[in-house]
Coordinates of C-alpha atoms and ligand atoms in Angstrom, one line a residue:
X30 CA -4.5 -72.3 102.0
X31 CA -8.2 -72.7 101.2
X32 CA -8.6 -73.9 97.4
X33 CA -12.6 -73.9 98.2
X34 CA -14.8 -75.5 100.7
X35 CA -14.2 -78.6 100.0
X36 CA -10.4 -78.0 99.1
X37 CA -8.7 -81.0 99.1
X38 CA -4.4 -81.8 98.8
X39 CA -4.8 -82.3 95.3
X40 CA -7.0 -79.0 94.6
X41 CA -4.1 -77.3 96.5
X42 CA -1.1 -79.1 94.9
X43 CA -3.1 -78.0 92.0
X44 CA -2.9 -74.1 92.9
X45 CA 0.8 -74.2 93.8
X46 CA 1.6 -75.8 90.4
X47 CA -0.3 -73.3 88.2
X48 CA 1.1 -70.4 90.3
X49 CA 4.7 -71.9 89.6
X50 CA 3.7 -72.4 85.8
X51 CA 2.3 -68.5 85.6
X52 CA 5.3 -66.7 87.7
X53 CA 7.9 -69.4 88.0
X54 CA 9.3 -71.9 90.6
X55 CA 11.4 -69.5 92.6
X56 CA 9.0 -67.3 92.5
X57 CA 6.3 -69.3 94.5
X58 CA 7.0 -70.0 98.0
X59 CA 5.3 -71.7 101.3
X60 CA 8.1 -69.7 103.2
X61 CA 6.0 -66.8 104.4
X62 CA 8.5 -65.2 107.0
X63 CA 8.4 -61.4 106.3
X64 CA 5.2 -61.1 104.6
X65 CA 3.4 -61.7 106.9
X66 CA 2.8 -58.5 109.1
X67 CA 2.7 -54.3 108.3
X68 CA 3.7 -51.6 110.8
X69 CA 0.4 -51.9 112.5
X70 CA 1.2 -51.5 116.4
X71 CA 1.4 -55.4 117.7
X72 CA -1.1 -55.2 120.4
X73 CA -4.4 -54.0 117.9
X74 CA -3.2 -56.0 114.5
X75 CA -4.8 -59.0 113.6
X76 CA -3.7 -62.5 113.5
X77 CA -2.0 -63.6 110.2
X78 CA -2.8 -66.9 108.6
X79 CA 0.8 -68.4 107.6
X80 CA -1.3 -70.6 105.4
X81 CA -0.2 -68.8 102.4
X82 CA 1.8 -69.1 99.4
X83 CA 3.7 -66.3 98.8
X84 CA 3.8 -65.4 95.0
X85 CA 6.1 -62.5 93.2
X86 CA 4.5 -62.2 89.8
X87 CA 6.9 -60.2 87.4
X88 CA 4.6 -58.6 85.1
X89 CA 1.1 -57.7 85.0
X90 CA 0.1 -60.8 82.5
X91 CA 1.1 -62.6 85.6
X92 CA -1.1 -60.6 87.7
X93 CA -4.1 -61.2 85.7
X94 CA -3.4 -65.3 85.2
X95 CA -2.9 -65.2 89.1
X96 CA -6.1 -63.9 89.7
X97 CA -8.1 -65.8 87.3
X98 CA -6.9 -69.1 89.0
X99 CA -7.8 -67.9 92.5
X100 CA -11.2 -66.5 91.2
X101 CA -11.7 -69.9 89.8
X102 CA -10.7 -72.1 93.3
X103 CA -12.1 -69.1 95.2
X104 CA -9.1 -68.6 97.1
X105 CA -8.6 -65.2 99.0
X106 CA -5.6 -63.2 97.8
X107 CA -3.7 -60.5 99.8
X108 CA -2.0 -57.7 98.3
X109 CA 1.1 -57.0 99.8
X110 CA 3.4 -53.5 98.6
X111 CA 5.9 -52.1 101.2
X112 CA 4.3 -53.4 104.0
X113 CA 4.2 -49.7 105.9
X114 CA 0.2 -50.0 106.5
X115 CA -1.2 -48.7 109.7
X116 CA -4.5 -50.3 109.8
X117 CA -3.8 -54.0 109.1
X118 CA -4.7 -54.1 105.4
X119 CA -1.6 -56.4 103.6
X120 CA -2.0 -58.8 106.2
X121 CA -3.4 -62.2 105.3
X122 CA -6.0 -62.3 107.9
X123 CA -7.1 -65.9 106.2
X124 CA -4.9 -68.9 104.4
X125 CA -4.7 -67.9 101.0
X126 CA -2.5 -66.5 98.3
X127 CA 0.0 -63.6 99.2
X128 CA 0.6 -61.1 96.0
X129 CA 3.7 -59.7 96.8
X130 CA 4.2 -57.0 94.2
X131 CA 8.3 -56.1 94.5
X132 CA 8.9 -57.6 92.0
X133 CA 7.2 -55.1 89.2
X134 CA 9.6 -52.4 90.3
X135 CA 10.3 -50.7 86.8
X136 CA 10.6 -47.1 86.2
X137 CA 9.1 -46.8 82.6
X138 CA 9.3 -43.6 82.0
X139 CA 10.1 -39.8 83.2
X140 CA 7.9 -37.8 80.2
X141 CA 9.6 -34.2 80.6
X142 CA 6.8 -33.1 78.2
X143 CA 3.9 -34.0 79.9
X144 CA 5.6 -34.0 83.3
X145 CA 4.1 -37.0 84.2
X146 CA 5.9 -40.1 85.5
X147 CA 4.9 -44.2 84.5
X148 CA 5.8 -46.8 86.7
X149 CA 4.7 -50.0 87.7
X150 CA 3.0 -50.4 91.2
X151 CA 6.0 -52.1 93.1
X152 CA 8.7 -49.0 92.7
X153 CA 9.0 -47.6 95.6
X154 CA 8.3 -43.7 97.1
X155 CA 12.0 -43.7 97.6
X156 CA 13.0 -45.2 93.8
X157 CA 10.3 -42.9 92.1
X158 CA 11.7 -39.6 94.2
X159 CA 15.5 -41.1 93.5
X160 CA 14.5 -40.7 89.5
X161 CA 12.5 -37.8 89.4
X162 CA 15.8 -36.1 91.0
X163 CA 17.6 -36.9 88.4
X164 CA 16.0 -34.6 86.1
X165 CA 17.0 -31.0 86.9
X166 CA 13.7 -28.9 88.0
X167 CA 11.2 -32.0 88.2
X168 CA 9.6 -33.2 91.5
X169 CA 7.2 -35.7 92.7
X170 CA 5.6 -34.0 96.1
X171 CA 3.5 -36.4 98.2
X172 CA 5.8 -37.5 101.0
X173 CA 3.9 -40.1 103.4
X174 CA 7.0 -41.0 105.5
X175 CA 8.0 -44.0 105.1
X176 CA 10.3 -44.2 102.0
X177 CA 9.9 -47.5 101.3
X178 CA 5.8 -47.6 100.8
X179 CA 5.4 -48.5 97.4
X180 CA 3.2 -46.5 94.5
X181 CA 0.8 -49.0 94.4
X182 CA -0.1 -49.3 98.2
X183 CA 0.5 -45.4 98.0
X184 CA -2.3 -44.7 95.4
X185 CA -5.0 -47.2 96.9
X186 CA -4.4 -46.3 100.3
X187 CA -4.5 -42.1 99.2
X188 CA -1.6 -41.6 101.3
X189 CA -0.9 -38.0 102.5
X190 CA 2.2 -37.1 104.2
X191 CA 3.7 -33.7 105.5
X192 CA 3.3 -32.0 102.2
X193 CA -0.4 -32.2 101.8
X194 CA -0.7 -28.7 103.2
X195 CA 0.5 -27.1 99.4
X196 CA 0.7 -29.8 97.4
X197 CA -2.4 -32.4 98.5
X198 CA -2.6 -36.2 98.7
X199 CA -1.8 -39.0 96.6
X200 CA -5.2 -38.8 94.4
X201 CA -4.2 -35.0 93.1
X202 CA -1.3 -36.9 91.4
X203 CA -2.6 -39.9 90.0
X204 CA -4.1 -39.5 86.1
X205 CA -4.0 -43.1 84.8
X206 CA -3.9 -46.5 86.3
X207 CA -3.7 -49.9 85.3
X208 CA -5.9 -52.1 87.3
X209 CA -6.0 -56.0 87.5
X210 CA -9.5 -57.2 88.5
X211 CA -10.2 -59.8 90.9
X212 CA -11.8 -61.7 87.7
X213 CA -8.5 -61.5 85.9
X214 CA -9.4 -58.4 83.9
X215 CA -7.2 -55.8 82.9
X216 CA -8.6 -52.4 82.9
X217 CA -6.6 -48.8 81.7
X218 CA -8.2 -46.3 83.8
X219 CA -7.5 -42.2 83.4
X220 CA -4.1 -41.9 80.9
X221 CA -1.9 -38.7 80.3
X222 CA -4.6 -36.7 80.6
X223 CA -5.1 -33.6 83.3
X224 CA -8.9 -33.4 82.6
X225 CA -11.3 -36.2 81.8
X226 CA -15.0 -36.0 82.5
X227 CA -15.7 -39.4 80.2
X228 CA -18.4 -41.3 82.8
X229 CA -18.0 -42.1 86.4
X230 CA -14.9 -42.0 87.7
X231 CA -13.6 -45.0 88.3
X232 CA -10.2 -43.9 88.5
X233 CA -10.9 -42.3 92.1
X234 CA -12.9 -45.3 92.9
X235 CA -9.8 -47.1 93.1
X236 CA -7.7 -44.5 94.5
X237 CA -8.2 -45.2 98.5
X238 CA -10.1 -48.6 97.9
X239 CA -7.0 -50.5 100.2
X240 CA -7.0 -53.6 97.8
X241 CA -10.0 -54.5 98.1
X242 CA -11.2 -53.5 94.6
X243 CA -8.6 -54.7 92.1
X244 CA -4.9 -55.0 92.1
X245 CA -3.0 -51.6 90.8
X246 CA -0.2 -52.8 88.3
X247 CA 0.7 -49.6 87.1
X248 CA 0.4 -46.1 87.6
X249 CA 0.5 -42.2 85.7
X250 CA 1.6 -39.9 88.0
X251 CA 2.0 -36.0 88.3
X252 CA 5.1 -34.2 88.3
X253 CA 5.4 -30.7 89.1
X254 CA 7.9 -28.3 88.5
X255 CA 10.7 -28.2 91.5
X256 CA 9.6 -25.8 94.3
X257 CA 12.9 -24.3 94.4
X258 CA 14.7 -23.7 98.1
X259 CA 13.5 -24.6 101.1
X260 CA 13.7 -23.4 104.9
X261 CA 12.5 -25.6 107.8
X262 CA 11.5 -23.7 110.7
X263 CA 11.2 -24.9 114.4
X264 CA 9.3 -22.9 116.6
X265 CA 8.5 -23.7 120.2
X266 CA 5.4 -22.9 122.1
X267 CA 4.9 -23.2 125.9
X268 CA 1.6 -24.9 125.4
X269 CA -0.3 -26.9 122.2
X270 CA -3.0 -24.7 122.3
X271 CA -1.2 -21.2 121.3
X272 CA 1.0 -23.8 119.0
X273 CA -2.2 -24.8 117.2
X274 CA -4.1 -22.1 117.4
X275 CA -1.3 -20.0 115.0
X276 CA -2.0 -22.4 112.1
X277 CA -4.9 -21.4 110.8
X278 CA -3.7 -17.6 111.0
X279 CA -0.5 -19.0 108.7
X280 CA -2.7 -20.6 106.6
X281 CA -4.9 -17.6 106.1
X282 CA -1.5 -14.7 105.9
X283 CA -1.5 -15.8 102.0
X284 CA 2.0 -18.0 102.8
X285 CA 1.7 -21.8 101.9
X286 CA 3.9 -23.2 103.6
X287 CA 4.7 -26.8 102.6
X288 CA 4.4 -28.4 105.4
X289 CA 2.8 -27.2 109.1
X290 CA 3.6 -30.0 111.3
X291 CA 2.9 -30.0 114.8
X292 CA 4.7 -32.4 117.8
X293 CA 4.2 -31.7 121.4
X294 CA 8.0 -32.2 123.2
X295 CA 7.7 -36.0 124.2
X296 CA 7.1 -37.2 120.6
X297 CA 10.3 -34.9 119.7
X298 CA 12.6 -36.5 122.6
X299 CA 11.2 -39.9 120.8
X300 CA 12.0 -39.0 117.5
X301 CA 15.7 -38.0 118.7
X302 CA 15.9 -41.6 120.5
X303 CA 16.2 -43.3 117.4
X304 CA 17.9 -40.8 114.7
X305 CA 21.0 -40.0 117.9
X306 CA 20.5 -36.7 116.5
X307 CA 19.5 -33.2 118.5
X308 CA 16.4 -31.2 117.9
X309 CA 17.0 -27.9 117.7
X310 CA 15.5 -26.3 120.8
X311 CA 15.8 -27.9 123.9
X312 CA 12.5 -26.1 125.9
X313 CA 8.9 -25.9 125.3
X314 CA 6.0 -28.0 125.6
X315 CA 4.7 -27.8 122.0
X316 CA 6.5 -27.6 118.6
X317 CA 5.5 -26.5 115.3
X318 CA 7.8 -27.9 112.4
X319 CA 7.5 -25.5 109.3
X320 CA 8.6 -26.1 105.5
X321 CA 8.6 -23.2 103.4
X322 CA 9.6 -22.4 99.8
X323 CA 10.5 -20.3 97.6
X324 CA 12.8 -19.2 94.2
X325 CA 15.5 -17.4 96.2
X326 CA 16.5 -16.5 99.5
X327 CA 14.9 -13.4 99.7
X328 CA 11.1 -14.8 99.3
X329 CA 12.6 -17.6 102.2
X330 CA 13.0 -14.7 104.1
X331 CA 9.8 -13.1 103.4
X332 CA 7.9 -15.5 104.1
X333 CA 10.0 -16.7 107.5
X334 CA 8.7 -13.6 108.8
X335 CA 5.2 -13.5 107.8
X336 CA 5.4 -16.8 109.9
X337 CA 7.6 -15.4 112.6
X338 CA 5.4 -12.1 113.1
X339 CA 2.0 -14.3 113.5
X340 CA 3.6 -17.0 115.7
X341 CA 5.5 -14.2 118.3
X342 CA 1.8 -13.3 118.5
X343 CA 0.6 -16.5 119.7
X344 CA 3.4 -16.7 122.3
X345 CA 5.8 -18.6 120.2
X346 CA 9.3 -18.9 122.4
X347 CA 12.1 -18.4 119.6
X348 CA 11.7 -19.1 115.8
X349 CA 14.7 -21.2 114.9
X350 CA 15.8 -21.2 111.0
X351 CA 17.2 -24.3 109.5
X352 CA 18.7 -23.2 105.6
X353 CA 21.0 -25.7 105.6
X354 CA 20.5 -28.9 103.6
X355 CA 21.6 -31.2 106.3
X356 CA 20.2 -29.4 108.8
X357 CA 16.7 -29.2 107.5
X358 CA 17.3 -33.4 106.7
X359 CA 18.1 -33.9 110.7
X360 CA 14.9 -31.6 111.5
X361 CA 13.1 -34.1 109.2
X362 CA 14.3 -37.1 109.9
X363 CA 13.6 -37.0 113.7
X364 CA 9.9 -35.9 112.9
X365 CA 9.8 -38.8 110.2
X366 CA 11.0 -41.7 112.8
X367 CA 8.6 -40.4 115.7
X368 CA 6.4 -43.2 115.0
X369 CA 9.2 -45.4 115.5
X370 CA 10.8 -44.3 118.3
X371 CA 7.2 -45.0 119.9
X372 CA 6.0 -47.9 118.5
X373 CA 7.0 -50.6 121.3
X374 CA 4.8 -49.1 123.8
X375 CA 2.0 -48.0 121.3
X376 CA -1.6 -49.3 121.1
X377 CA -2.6 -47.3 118.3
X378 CA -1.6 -44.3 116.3
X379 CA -5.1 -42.3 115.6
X380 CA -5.3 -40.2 112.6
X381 CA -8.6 -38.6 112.9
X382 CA -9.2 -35.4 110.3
X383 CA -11.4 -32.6 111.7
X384 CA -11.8 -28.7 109.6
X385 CA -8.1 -27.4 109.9
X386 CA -9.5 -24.4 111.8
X387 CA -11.0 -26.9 114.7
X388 CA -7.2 -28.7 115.7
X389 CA -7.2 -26.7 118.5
X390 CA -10.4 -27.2 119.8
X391 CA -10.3 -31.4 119.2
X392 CA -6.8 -32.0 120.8
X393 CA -7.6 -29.9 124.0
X394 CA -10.6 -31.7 124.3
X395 CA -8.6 -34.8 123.5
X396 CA -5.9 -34.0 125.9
X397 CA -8.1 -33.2 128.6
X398 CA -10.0 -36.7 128.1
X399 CA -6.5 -38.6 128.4
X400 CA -5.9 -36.8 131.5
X401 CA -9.5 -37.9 133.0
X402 CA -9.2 -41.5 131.9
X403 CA -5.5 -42.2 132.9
X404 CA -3.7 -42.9 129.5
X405 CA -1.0 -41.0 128.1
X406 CA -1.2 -40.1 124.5
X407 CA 1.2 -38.1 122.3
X408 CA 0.1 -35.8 119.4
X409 CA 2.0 -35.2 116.2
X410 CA 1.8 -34.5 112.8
X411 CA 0.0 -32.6 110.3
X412 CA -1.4 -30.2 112.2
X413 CA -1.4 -27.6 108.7
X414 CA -4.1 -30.2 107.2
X415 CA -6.6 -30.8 110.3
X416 CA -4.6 -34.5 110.7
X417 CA -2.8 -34.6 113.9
X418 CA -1.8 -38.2 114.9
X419 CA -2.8 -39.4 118.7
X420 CA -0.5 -41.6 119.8
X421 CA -1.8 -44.0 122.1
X422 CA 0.5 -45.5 124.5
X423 CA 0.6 -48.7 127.0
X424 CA 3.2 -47.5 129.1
X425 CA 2.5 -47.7 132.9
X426 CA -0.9 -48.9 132.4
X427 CA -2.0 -52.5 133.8
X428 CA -4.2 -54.9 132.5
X429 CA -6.8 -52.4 132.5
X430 CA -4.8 -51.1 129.4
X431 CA -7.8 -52.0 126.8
X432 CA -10.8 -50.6 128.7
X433 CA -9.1 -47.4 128.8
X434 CA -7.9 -47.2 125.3
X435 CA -11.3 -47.7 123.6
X436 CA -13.0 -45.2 126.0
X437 CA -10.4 -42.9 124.9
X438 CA -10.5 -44.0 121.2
X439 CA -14.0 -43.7 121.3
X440 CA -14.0 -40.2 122.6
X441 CA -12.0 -39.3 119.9
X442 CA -14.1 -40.8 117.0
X443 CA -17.0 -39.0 118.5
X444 CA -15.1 -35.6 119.1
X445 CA -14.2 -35.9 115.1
X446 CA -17.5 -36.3 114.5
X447 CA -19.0 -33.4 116.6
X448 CA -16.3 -31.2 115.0
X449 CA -17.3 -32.5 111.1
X450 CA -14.2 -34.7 111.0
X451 CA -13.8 -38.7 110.3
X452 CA -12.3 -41.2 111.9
X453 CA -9.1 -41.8 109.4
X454 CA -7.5 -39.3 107.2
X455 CA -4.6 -41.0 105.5
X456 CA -4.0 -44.3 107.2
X457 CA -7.4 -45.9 106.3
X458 CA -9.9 -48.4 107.4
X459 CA -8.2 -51.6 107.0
X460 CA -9.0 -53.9 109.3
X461 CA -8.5 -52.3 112.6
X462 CA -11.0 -49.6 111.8
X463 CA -14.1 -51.4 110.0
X464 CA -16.3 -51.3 113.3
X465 CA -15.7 -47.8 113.9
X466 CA -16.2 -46.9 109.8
X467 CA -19.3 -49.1 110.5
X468 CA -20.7 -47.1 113.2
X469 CA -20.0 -44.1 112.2
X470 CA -21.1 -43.9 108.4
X471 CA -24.9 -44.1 107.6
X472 CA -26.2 -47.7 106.6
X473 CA -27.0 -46.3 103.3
X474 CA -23.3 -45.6 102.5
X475 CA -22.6 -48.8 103.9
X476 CA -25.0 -50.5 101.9
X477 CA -23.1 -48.9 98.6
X478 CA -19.9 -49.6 99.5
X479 CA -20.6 -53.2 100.0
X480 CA -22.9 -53.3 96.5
X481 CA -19.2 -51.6 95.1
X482 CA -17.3 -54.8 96.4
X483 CA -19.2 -56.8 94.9
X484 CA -19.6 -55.8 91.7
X485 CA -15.9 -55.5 91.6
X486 CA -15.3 -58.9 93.0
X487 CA -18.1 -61.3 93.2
X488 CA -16.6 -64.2 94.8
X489 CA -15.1 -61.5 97.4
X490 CA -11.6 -62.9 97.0
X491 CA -9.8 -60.1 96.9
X492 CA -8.1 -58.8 100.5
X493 CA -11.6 -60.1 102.0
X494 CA -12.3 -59.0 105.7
X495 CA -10.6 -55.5 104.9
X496 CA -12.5 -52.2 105.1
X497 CA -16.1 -53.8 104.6
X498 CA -17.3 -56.9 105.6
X499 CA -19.8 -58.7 102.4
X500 CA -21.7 -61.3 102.6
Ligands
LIG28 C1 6.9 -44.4 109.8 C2 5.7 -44.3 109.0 C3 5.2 -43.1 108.6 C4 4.0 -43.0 107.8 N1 3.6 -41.8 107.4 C5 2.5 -41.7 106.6 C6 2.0 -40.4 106.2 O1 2.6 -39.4 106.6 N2 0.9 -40.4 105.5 C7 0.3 -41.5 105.1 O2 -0.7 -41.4 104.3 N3 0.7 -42.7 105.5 C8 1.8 -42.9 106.2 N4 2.2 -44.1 106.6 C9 1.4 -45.3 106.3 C10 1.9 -46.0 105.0 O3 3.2 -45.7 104.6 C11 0.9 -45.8 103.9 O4 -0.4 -46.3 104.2 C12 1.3 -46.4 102.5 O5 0.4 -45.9 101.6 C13 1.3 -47.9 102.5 O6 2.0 -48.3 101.3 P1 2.6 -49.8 101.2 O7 3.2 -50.0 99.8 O8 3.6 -50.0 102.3 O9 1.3 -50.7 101.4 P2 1.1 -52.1 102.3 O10 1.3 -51.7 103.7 O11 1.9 -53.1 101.7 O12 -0.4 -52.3 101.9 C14 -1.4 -51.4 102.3 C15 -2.7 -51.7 101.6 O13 -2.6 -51.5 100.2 C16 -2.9 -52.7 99.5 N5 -1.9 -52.7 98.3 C17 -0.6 -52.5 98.3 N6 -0.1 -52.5 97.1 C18 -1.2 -52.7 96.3 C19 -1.4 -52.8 94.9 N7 -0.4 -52.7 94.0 N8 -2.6 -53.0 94.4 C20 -3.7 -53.1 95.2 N9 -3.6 -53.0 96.5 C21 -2.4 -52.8 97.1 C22 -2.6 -53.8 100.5 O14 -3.4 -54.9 100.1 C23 -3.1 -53.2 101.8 O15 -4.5 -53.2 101.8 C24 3.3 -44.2 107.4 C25 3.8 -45.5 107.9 C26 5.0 -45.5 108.6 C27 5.5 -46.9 109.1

């Protein structure tokens, strides 16, 4: 740990007593093991320091006493929710102090009235779903896939999920915040409220700012009204483009589905590998996964065919129907542990947004690239929002591996661009993005950003080295 420049053992026996007299003893911990990394794919994630002491404050008193001490020793501090990041951002890139938040995992309270739910920012996607369910009719929608992210990393990282198509990301639900800063203040940000025009926002300045800004304690979110019954639909295509290419005519037949998610056959058989359960269909090269819902069977129905009608005209092979509750779970499941199945052989999982109308065009182009340079890379996902994930693998490649990964990562950061897309649509920047956000966003925005951080955080102690670099 680096209690300042000239941080000495007594400055840092200093630290660890304060942190045990602000959260308690067993609460502060040299024993890092388990904190220390996210799901970032091994071979682009950074180093971790294991210089850190690992702290789980309990309430958001704590928080704020935490981060006046390490604003006054200038000591970095890392963030750390579920530990389901993609870019690198929870990991302690330097010795410092490791925020665990799991700890403040309270529920406070399901408000039928407003339809709004208050929690604090270590319950996670998984809890908050559990006790929205509870109460007949309510729902929370956003459903990035990993159940065990937790709100807070959720609302700073604007997490999106299979449901964005209908029902949007993380920031259309978020109304109210409470915010630690990295001086130790505490801020309320938003409330109950649906509209709120009271200055600049700085609500949705946090929402998205990967812990770099201030630590979320607790959150407001939206509930909405339960969407009723659902049908999953699996329809195979002989090729991605005609599979793509039906989207935007779904999107446009006045059906929303819930989710449109596309995964071309070797993601599937990946997805199967780890859940032991069967897809569906066995053929085709490219699959479209759709949710729809409705009040009652009949409008299922309806709107199955709408789907069905367009899709037949794009060559679909078969439109398969899953209405039952466990079925449409298994159809799910393998589409949510695709990354998984993957993830020992990936380099990185891309998640470039373009228009939705231009998927098509970006992953023939992409595919086409791939085949030039020699790499194999699988594309899934949310194909309804313009966010299809490229995964990048290692397999069968030698030591050339890295050359050919950043020529083909590069040809798809410049693709996105060409096509009016950017390089990261729900993942982030994190660490293992910040050149690429650096060369692809003007200097002016840079220049913003970076006078942002440091208003925010002076001493740049907060997650420092993630998604900007200050001086
Ligand atoms: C299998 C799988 C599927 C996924 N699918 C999706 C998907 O569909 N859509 C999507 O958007 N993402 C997806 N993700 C990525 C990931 O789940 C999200 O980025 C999620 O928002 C991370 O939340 P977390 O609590 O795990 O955060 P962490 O990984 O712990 O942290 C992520 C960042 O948030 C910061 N942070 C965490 N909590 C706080 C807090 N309370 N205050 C301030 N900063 C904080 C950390 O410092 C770090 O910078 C997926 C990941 C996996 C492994």
């Amino acid at each position: 740990m680096n209690a300042g420049n000239e941080a000495g053992g007594e400055r840092l026996d200093e630290v660890v007593s304060r942190l045990k007299s602000i959260a308690g003893s067993r609460y502060v911990s040299s024993e890092s093991e388990g904190y220390l990394y996210d799901e970032t794919p091994v071979l682009i994630r950074p180093e971790a320091s294991e210089k850190v002491v690992v702290v789980r404050p309990e309430n958001t008193e704590q928080v704020s006493e935490i981060m006046k001490l390490a604003n006054e020793f200038r000591i970095p501090v890392f963030v750390r929710g579920g530990g389901t990041g993609l870019s690198g951002g929870a990991i302690p890139t330097s010795p410092g102090i490791l925020l665990s938040m799991e700890r403040m995992n309270r529920i406070i309270e399901i408000d039928e009235e407003n339809l709004m739910a208050v929690c604090e920012a270590g319950v996670t996607l998984r809890q908050l779903i559990n006790a929205v369910e509870r109460i007949p009719g309510l729902s929370f929608p956003p459903h990035p896939g990993d159940e065990s992210a937790q709100i807070g990393g959720l609302v700073v990282n604007n997490a999106g999920g299979a449901r964005a198509v209908k029902y949007g990301v993380m920031r259309n639900y978020v109304v109210g915040l409470e915010v630690v800063l990295p001086t130790g203040g505490i801020l309320n940000l938003g409330g109950k409220l649906i509209k709120n025009a009271t200055g600049y926002d700085l609500l949705h300045l946090v929402i998205g700012s990967e812990g770099t800004l201030c630590v979320v304690t607790k959150a407001i979110l939206r509930l909405i009204p339960e969407p009723g019954l659902t049908y999953t639909l699996v329809i195979p295509f002989d090729n991605h483009e005609s599979a793509i290419r039906s989207v935007p005519e779904i999107l446009k037949s006045g059906v929303t589905p819930l989710t449109i998610e596309y995964m071309d056959i070797e993601s599937i058989k990946a997805g199967e590998r780890v859940t032991g359960k069967r897809w569906p269909y066995r053929g085709g090269k490219a699959h479209l996964m759709i949710i729809v819902d409705g009040r009652d069977e009949d409008e299922l129905i309806q709107k199955s065919e709408i789907i069905e009608g367009i899709t037949k005209k794009f060559g679909a092979l078969d439109v398969l129907v899953g209405s039952g509750r466990k079925e449409q779970r298994d159809i799910l499941e393998i589409r949510s542990l695709i990354y998984e199945g993957l993830k020992d052989e990936t380099i990185e999982v891309l998640d470039v947004s373009v228009p939705p109308a231009e998927i098509a065009e970006f992953v023939s182009r992409c595919q086409r690239e791939a085949e030039r340079i020699g790499i194999e890379v699988l594309h899934f996902g949310h194909a309804g929002d313009g966010n299809v994930h490229q995964q990048i693998m290692k397999s069968g490649l030698g030591e050339e591996w890295e050359d050919m990964y950043l020529r083909f990562k590069d040809f798809a950061f410049r693709m996105a661009k060409e096509l009016g897309g950017c390089i990261t649509g729900e993942h982030g920047i994190g660490v293992v993005k910040k050149k690429d956000m650096e060369n692809s966003m003007p200097e002016k925005m840079m220049e913003l950003m970076k006078s942002i951080k440091r208003v925010f955080d002076p001493n740049n102690i907060l997650n420092p080295g993630k998604v900007i670099d200050v001086d």
